[in-house]
PDB file of C-alpha atoms and ligand atoms in Angstrom:
ATOM      1  CA  MET A   1    -125.061-119.029  71.687  1.00  0.00           C
ATOM      2  CA  LYS A   2    -125.662-119.287  75.464  1.00  0.00           C
ATOM      3  CA  ARG A   3    -123.573-121.117  77.971  1.00  0.00           C
ATOM      4  CA  PHE A   4    -125.668-124.096  77.817  1.00  0.00           C
ATOM      5  CA  ASP A   5    -124.941-124.335  74.078  1.00  0.00           C
ATOM      6  CA  ALA A   6    -121.324-124.187  74.760  1.00  0.00           C
ATOM      7  CA  ILE A   7    -121.311-126.677  77.553  1.00  0.00           C
ATOM      8  CA  LYS A   8    -123.312-128.967  75.271  1.00  0.00           C
ATOM      9  CA  LYS A   9    -120.559-129.075  72.732  1.00  0.00           C
ATOM     10  CA  ILE A  10    -117.843-129.332  75.558  1.00  0.00           C
ATOM     11  CA  VAL A  11    -119.411-132.643  76.770  1.00  0.00           C
ATOM     12  CA  GLU A  12    -119.552-133.894  73.287  1.00  0.00           C
ATOM     13  CA  ILE A  13    -115.790-134.541  73.293  1.00  0.00           C
ATOM     14  CA  LEU A  14    -115.350-135.292  76.840  1.00  0.00           C
ATOM     15  CA  ASP A  15    -113.336-138.460  77.197  1.00  0.00           C
ATOM     16  CA  GLU A  16    -110.918-138.996  80.109  1.00  0.00           C
ATOM     17  CA  GLU A  17    -110.758-135.591  81.041  1.00  0.00           C
ATOM     18  CA  PHE A  18    -111.517-134.296  84.715  1.00  0.00           C
ATOM     19  CA  VAL A  19    -113.547-131.391  84.827  1.00  0.00           C
ATOM     20  CA  VAL A  20    -113.880-128.773  87.558  1.00  0.00           C
ATOM     21  CA  CYS A  21    -117.067-126.653  86.940  1.00  0.00           C
ATOM     22  CA  ASN A  22    -117.951-123.337  88.231  1.00  0.00           C
ATOM     23  CA  ILE A  23    -120.350-122.695  90.920  1.00  0.00           C
ATOM     24  CA  GLY A  24    -124.108-122.318  90.437  1.00  0.00           C
ATOM     25  CA  ILE A  25    -126.070-122.943  87.248  1.00  0.00           C
ATOM     26  CA  PRO A  26    -123.058-123.959  85.032  1.00  0.00           C
ATOM     27  CA  SER A  27    -122.654-126.827  87.318  1.00  0.00           C
ATOM     28  CA  LYS A  28    -126.385-127.755  87.065  1.00  0.00           C
ATOM     29  CA  GLU A  29    -126.173-127.451  83.205  1.00  0.00           C
ATOM     30  CA  LEU A  30    -123.128-129.630  83.122  1.00  0.00           C
ATOM     31  CA  PHE A  31    -124.977-132.225  85.465  1.00  0.00           C
ATOM     32  CA  HIS A  32    -128.106-132.221  83.231  1.00  0.00           C
ATOM     33  CA  LEU A  33    -126.013-132.666  80.043  1.00  0.00           C
ATOM     34  CA  LYS A  34    -123.528-135.291  81.087  1.00  0.00           C
ATOM     35  CA  ASP A  35    -123.104-136.274  84.729  1.00  0.00           C
ATOM     36  CA  ARG A  36    -119.977-138.608  85.528  1.00  0.00           C
ATOM     37  CA  PRO A  37    -117.757-139.114  88.477  1.00  0.00           C
ATOM     38  CA  GLN A  38    -114.951-137.262  86.706  1.00  0.00           C
ATOM     39  CA  ASN A  39    -117.099-133.963  86.980  1.00  0.00           C
ATOM     40  CA  PHE A  40    -116.397-131.860  90.231  1.00  0.00           C
ATOM     41  CA  TYR A  41    -119.293-129.673  90.583  1.00  0.00           C
ATOM     42  CA  MET A  42    -117.796-126.895  92.857  1.00  0.00           C
ATOM     43  CA  MET A  43    -120.128-125.646  95.385  1.00  0.00           C
ATOM     44  CA  GLY A  44    -119.771-122.916  97.790  1.00  0.00           C
ATOM     45  CA  SER A  45    -116.552-121.251  96.693  1.00  0.00           C
ATOM     46  CA  MET A  46    -117.211-118.794  94.005  1.00  0.00           C
ATOM     47  CA  GLY A  47    -114.062-117.959  92.081  1.00  0.00           C
ATOM     48  CA  LEU A  48    -111.967-120.935  93.115  1.00  0.00           C
ATOM     49  CA  ALA A  49    -112.613-123.439  90.254  1.00  0.00           C
ATOM     50  CA  SER A  50    -109.526-122.587  88.513  1.00  0.00           C
ATOM     51  CA  SER A  51    -107.479-122.748  91.593  1.00  0.00           C
ATOM     52  CA  ILE A  52    -108.870-126.191  92.358  1.00  0.00           C
ATOM     53  CA  ALA A  53    -108.083-127.251  88.840  1.00  0.00           C
ATOM     54  CA  LEU A  54    -104.407-125.957  89.126  1.00  0.00           C
ATOM     55  CA  GLY A  55    -104.001-127.953  92.196  1.00  0.00           C
ATOM     56  CA  LEU A  56    -105.414-131.208  90.581  1.00  0.00           C
ATOM     57  CA  ALA A  57    -103.223-130.570  87.529  1.00  0.00           C
ATOM     58  CA  ILE A  58     -99.941-130.337  89.577  1.00  0.00           C
ATOM     59  CA  SER A  59    -100.857-133.432  91.597  1.00  0.00           C
ATOM     60  CA  GLN A  60    -101.368-135.632  88.886  1.00  0.00           C
ATOM     61  CA  PRO A  61     -99.526-134.401  85.635  1.00  0.00           C
ATOM     62  CA  GLU A  62    -100.487-137.426  83.596  1.00  0.00           C
ATOM     63  CA  LYS A  63    -104.118-136.701  83.741  1.00  0.00           C
ATOM     64  CA  LYS A  64    -105.907-134.040  81.746  1.00  0.00           C
ATOM     65  CA  ILE A  65    -107.836-131.420  83.780  1.00  0.00           C
ATOM     66  CA  TRP A  66    -110.415-129.043  82.145  1.00  0.00           C
ATOM     67  CA  CYS A  67    -111.790-126.181  84.125  1.00  0.00           C
ATOM     68  CA  ILE A  68    -115.099-124.677  83.195  1.00  0.00           C
ATOM     69  CA  GLU A  69    -115.124-121.136  84.557  1.00  0.00           C
ATOM     70  CA  GLY A  70    -117.266-118.009  84.351  1.00  0.00           C
ATOM     71  CA  ASP A  71    -116.551-114.255  83.684  1.00  0.00           C
ATOM     72  CA  GLY A  72    -118.018-113.301  86.845  1.00  0.00           C
ATOM     73  CA  SER A  73    -116.158-115.867  89.084  1.00  0.00           C
ATOM     74  CA  LEU A  74    -112.809-115.466  87.326  1.00  0.00           C
ATOM     75  CA  LEU A  75    -113.099-111.670  88.058  1.00  0.00           C
ATOM     76  CA  MET A  76    -113.131-112.479  91.670  1.00  0.00           C
ATOM     77  CA  ASN A  77    -109.947-114.502  91.597  1.00  0.00           C
ATOM     78  CA  LEU A  78    -107.803-112.974  88.774  1.00  0.00           C
ATOM     79  CA  GLY A  79    -104.652-113.863  90.739  1.00  0.00           C
ATOM     80  CA  SER A  80    -105.358-117.316  89.741  1.00  0.00           C
ATOM     81  CA  LEU A  81    -104.476-116.572  86.150  1.00  0.00           C
ATOM     82  CA  SER A  82    -101.034-115.429  87.048  1.00  0.00           C
ATOM     83  CA  THR A  83    -100.338-118.418  89.246  1.00  0.00           C
ATOM     84  CA  ILE A  84    -101.560-120.852  86.673  1.00  0.00           C
ATOM     85  CA  ALA A  85     -99.563-119.092  83.925  1.00  0.00           C
ATOM     86  CA  ASN A  86     -96.314-119.149  85.859  1.00  0.00           C
ATOM     87  CA  VAL A  87     -96.747-122.599  87.151  1.00  0.00           C
ATOM     88  CA  ASN A  88     -97.713-123.570  83.521  1.00  0.00           C
ATOM     89  CA  PRO A  89     -98.842-127.100  83.943  1.00  0.00           C
ATOM     90  CA  SER A  90     -98.887-129.185  80.666  1.00  0.00           C
ATOM     91  CA  ASN A  91    -102.297-130.703  81.538  1.00  0.00           C
ATOM     92  CA  LEU A  92    -104.727-127.914  82.153  1.00  0.00           C
ATOM     93  CA  THR A  93    -107.150-126.263  79.940  1.00  0.00           C
ATOM     94  CA  LEU A  94    -108.983-123.301  81.473  1.00  0.00           C
ATOM     95  CA  ILE A  95    -112.251-122.785  79.719  1.00  0.00           C
ATOM     96  CA  VAL A  96    -113.913-119.453  80.501  1.00  0.00           C
ATOM     97  CA  ILE A  97    -117.364-119.070  79.198  1.00  0.00           C
ATOM     98  CA  ASP A  98    -118.004-115.285  79.319  1.00  0.00           C
ATOM     99  CA  ASN A  99    -121.491-114.281  78.956  1.00  0.00           C
ATOM    100  CA  GLY A 100    -120.852-110.825  80.494  1.00  0.00           C
ATOM    101  CA  SER A 101    -123.331-111.610  83.331  1.00  0.00           C
ATOM    102  CA  TYR A 102    -123.496-113.012  86.748  1.00  0.00           C
ATOM    103  CA  GLY A 103    -125.847-115.791  85.382  1.00  0.00           C
ATOM    104  CA  SER A 104    -126.638-117.579  88.590  1.00  0.00           C
ATOM    105  CA  THR A 105    -127.741-114.634  90.534  1.00  0.00           C
ATOM    106  CA  GLY A 106    -130.055-113.032  87.917  1.00  0.00           C
ATOM    107  CA  ASP A 107    -127.865-111.890  84.913  1.00  0.00           C
ATOM    108  CA  GLN A 108    -126.553-108.687  86.486  1.00  0.00           C
ATOM    109  CA  CYS A 109    -123.921-107.228  84.108  1.00  0.00           C
ATOM    110  CA  THR A 110    -120.279-108.204  84.770  1.00  0.00           C
ATOM    111  CA  TYR A 111    -117.384-105.688  83.648  1.00  0.00           C
ATOM    112  CA  THR A 112    -116.758-108.094  80.582  1.00  0.00           C
ATOM    113  CA  SER A 113    -119.729-106.699  79.146  1.00  0.00           C
ATOM    114  CA  ASN A 114    -118.105-103.277  79.484  1.00  0.00           C
ATOM    115  CA  LYS A 115    -114.468-102.512  79.269  1.00  0.00           C
ATOM    116  CA  THR A 116    -112.629-105.550  80.637  1.00  0.00           C
ATOM    117  CA  ASN A 117    -111.136-108.065  78.385  1.00  0.00           C
ATOM    118  CA  LEU A 118    -110.264-111.494  79.879  1.00  0.00           C
ATOM    119  CA  GLU A 119    -108.137-112.564  76.767  1.00  0.00           C
ATOM    120  CA  VAL A 120    -105.898-109.432  77.238  1.00  0.00           C
ATOM    121  CA  ILE A 121    -105.779-110.253  80.981  1.00  0.00           C
ATOM    122  CA  ALA A 122    -104.711-113.902  80.334  1.00  0.00           C
ATOM    123  CA  GLU A 123    -101.969-112.789  78.030  1.00  0.00           C
ATOM    124  CA  GLY A 124    -100.697-110.276  80.548  1.00  0.00           C
ATOM    125  CA  ALA A 125    -100.823-112.962  83.178  1.00  0.00           C
ATOM    126  CA  GLY A 126     -98.351-115.158  80.918  1.00  0.00           C
ATOM    127  CA  PHE A 127    -100.531-117.581  79.170  1.00  0.00           C
ATOM    128  CA  LYS A 128     -98.877-118.492  75.914  1.00  0.00           C
ATOM    129  CA  SER A 129    -101.796-120.587  74.420  1.00  0.00           C
ATOM    130  CA  ILE A 130    -104.924-118.345  74.172  1.00  0.00           C
ATOM    131  CA  VAL A 131    -107.871-119.001  71.856  1.00  0.00           C
ATOM    132  CA  LYS A 132    -111.061-117.019  71.647  1.00  0.00           C
ATOM    133  CA  ILE A 133    -114.237-118.766  70.491  1.00  0.00           C
ATOM    134  CA  THR A 134    -117.262-116.876  69.188  1.00  0.00           C
ATOM    135  CA  LYS A 135    -119.063-119.564  67.010  1.00  0.00           C
ATOM    136  CA  VAL A 136    -120.653-122.632  68.805  1.00  0.00           C
ATOM    137  CA  GLU A 137    -119.533-125.066  65.936  1.00  0.00           C
ATOM    138  CA  GLU A 138    -115.827-124.222  66.490  1.00  0.00           C
ATOM    139  CA  ILE A 139    -115.847-125.405  70.142  1.00  0.00           C
ATOM    140  CA  LYS A 140    -115.358-128.992  69.931  1.00  0.00           C
ATOM    141  CA  TYR A 141    -112.807-128.779  66.963  1.00  0.00           C
ATOM    142  CA  ILE A 142    -110.733-126.278  68.886  1.00  0.00           C
ATOM    143  CA  LEU A 143    -110.927-128.001  72.259  1.00  0.00           C
ATOM    144  CA  ARG A 144    -110.099-131.532  70.556  1.00  0.00           C
ATOM    145  CA  ASP A 145    -106.814-130.175  68.743  1.00  0.00           C
ATOM    146  CA  LEU A 146    -105.507-128.376  71.671  1.00  0.00           C
ATOM    147  CA  GLY A 147    -102.993-131.050  72.811  1.00  0.00           C
ATOM    148  CA  LYS A 148    -100.684-130.782  75.733  1.00  0.00           C
ATOM    149  CA  GLY A 149    -100.104-127.600  77.397  1.00  0.00           C
ATOM    150  CA  CYS A 150    -101.638-124.824  79.614  1.00  0.00           C
ATOM    151  CA  HIS A 151    -104.490-123.295  77.468  1.00  0.00           C
ATOM    152  CA  PHE A 152    -106.848-120.376  78.085  1.00  0.00           C
ATOM    153  CA  VAL A 153    -109.909-120.705  75.962  1.00  0.00           C
ATOM    154  CA  LEU A 154    -112.411-117.715  75.976  1.00  0.00           C
ATOM    155  CA  ILE A 155    -115.748-118.570  74.870  1.00  0.00           C
ATOM    156  CA  LYS A 156    -118.005-115.597  74.310  1.00  0.00           C
ATOM    157  CA  THR A 157    -121.588-116.060  74.660  1.00  0.00           C
ATOM    158  CA  ASN A 158    -124.788-114.395  75.349  1.00  0.00           C
ATOM    159  CA  PRO A 159    -126.346-114.199  78.825  1.00  0.00           C
ATOM    160  CA  GLY A 160    -129.017-116.638  79.980  1.00  0.00           C
ATOM    161  CA  SER A 161    -129.248-119.924  81.683  1.00  0.00           C
ATOM    162  CA  ALA A 162    -131.091-123.137  80.997  1.00  0.00           C
ATOM    163  CA  LEU A 163    -134.082-124.028  83.027  1.00  0.00           C
ATOM    164  CA  VAL A 164    -132.271-127.069  84.875  1.00  0.00           C
ATOM    165  CA  SER A 165    -132.982-128.454  88.256  1.00  0.00           C
ATOM    166  CA  ASN A 166    -130.660-128.718  91.221  1.00  0.00           C
ATOM    167  CA  ILE A 167    -127.916-131.496  91.433  1.00  0.00           C
ATOM    168  CA  PRO A 168    -129.462-134.255  93.641  1.00  0.00           C
ATOM    169  CA  LEU A 169    -126.091-134.974  95.170  1.00  0.00           C
ATOM    170  CA  LYS A 170    -124.545-133.864  98.406  1.00  0.00           C
ATOM    171  CA  PRO A 171    -121.253-131.914  98.223  1.00  0.00           C
ATOM    172  CA  ILE A 172    -119.539-134.718 100.081  1.00  0.00           C
ATOM    173  CA  GLU A 173    -120.857-137.195  97.648  1.00  0.00           C
ATOM    174  CA  ILE A 174    -119.710-135.048  94.695  1.00  0.00           C
ATOM    175  CA  LYS A 175    -116.167-134.834  96.283  1.00  0.00           C
ATOM    176  CA  ASN A 176    -116.031-138.518  97.242  1.00  0.00           C
ATOM    177  CA  ARG A 177    -116.952-139.987  93.764  1.00  0.00           C
ATOM    178  CA  PHE A 178    -114.559-137.491  92.180  1.00  0.00           C
ATOM    179  CA  MET A 179    -111.513-138.214  94.347  1.00  0.00           C
ATOM    180  CA  GLN A 180    -112.051-141.905  93.796  1.00  0.00           C
ATOM    181  CA  SER A 181    -112.140-141.656  89.962  1.00  0.00           C
ATOM    182  CA  PHE A 182    -109.236-139.254  90.163  1.00  0.00           C
ATOM    183  CA  THR A 183    -107.013-141.300  92.258  1.00  0.00           C
ATOM    184  CA  GLU A 184    -107.600-144.632  90.409  1.00  0.00           C
ATOM    185  CA  ASN A 185    -104.632-145.999  88.898  1.00  0.00           C
TER     186      ASN A 185
HETATM  187 MG1  LIG B   1    -121.002-115.107  83.582  1.00  0.00          MG
END
């Protein structure tokens, strides 16, 4: 499976979840598959999707937050894992799509394609709920059954990105419509 196949399965079960998506092509793929105001396409801040998602989870504990993160960007901000695990919000699922490459810049290898194991790092950071997925058909069943908690979901995929166009929204438009949906009710 490739990242696009994984995101396709994730969006099949999206309901009331708010989604913070990683910079670059992952956000374009998500936009192409299922655009909605509840998606925050993070632009310009590589590595910070999980930190933004944590802030959202803390600010509104009754709302479910999913973060679609990548291996390369998570490696830029590993401290976020220990912060999330220690804060331990009951409404945050960190979904790391690990394709072993920097997909948005030409598929240069990341260290997860060599010795680095994000699952082990998450455990060391303090996550108690860790799931590793290697089969595309497992994705929606596992995500659907996670329930409340602070979850680390590692989806191992092959490198490669879909040929999708740019997101035709300005960053301020993405932010404003997301914040409007997030602060309703
Ligand atoms: Mg990657």
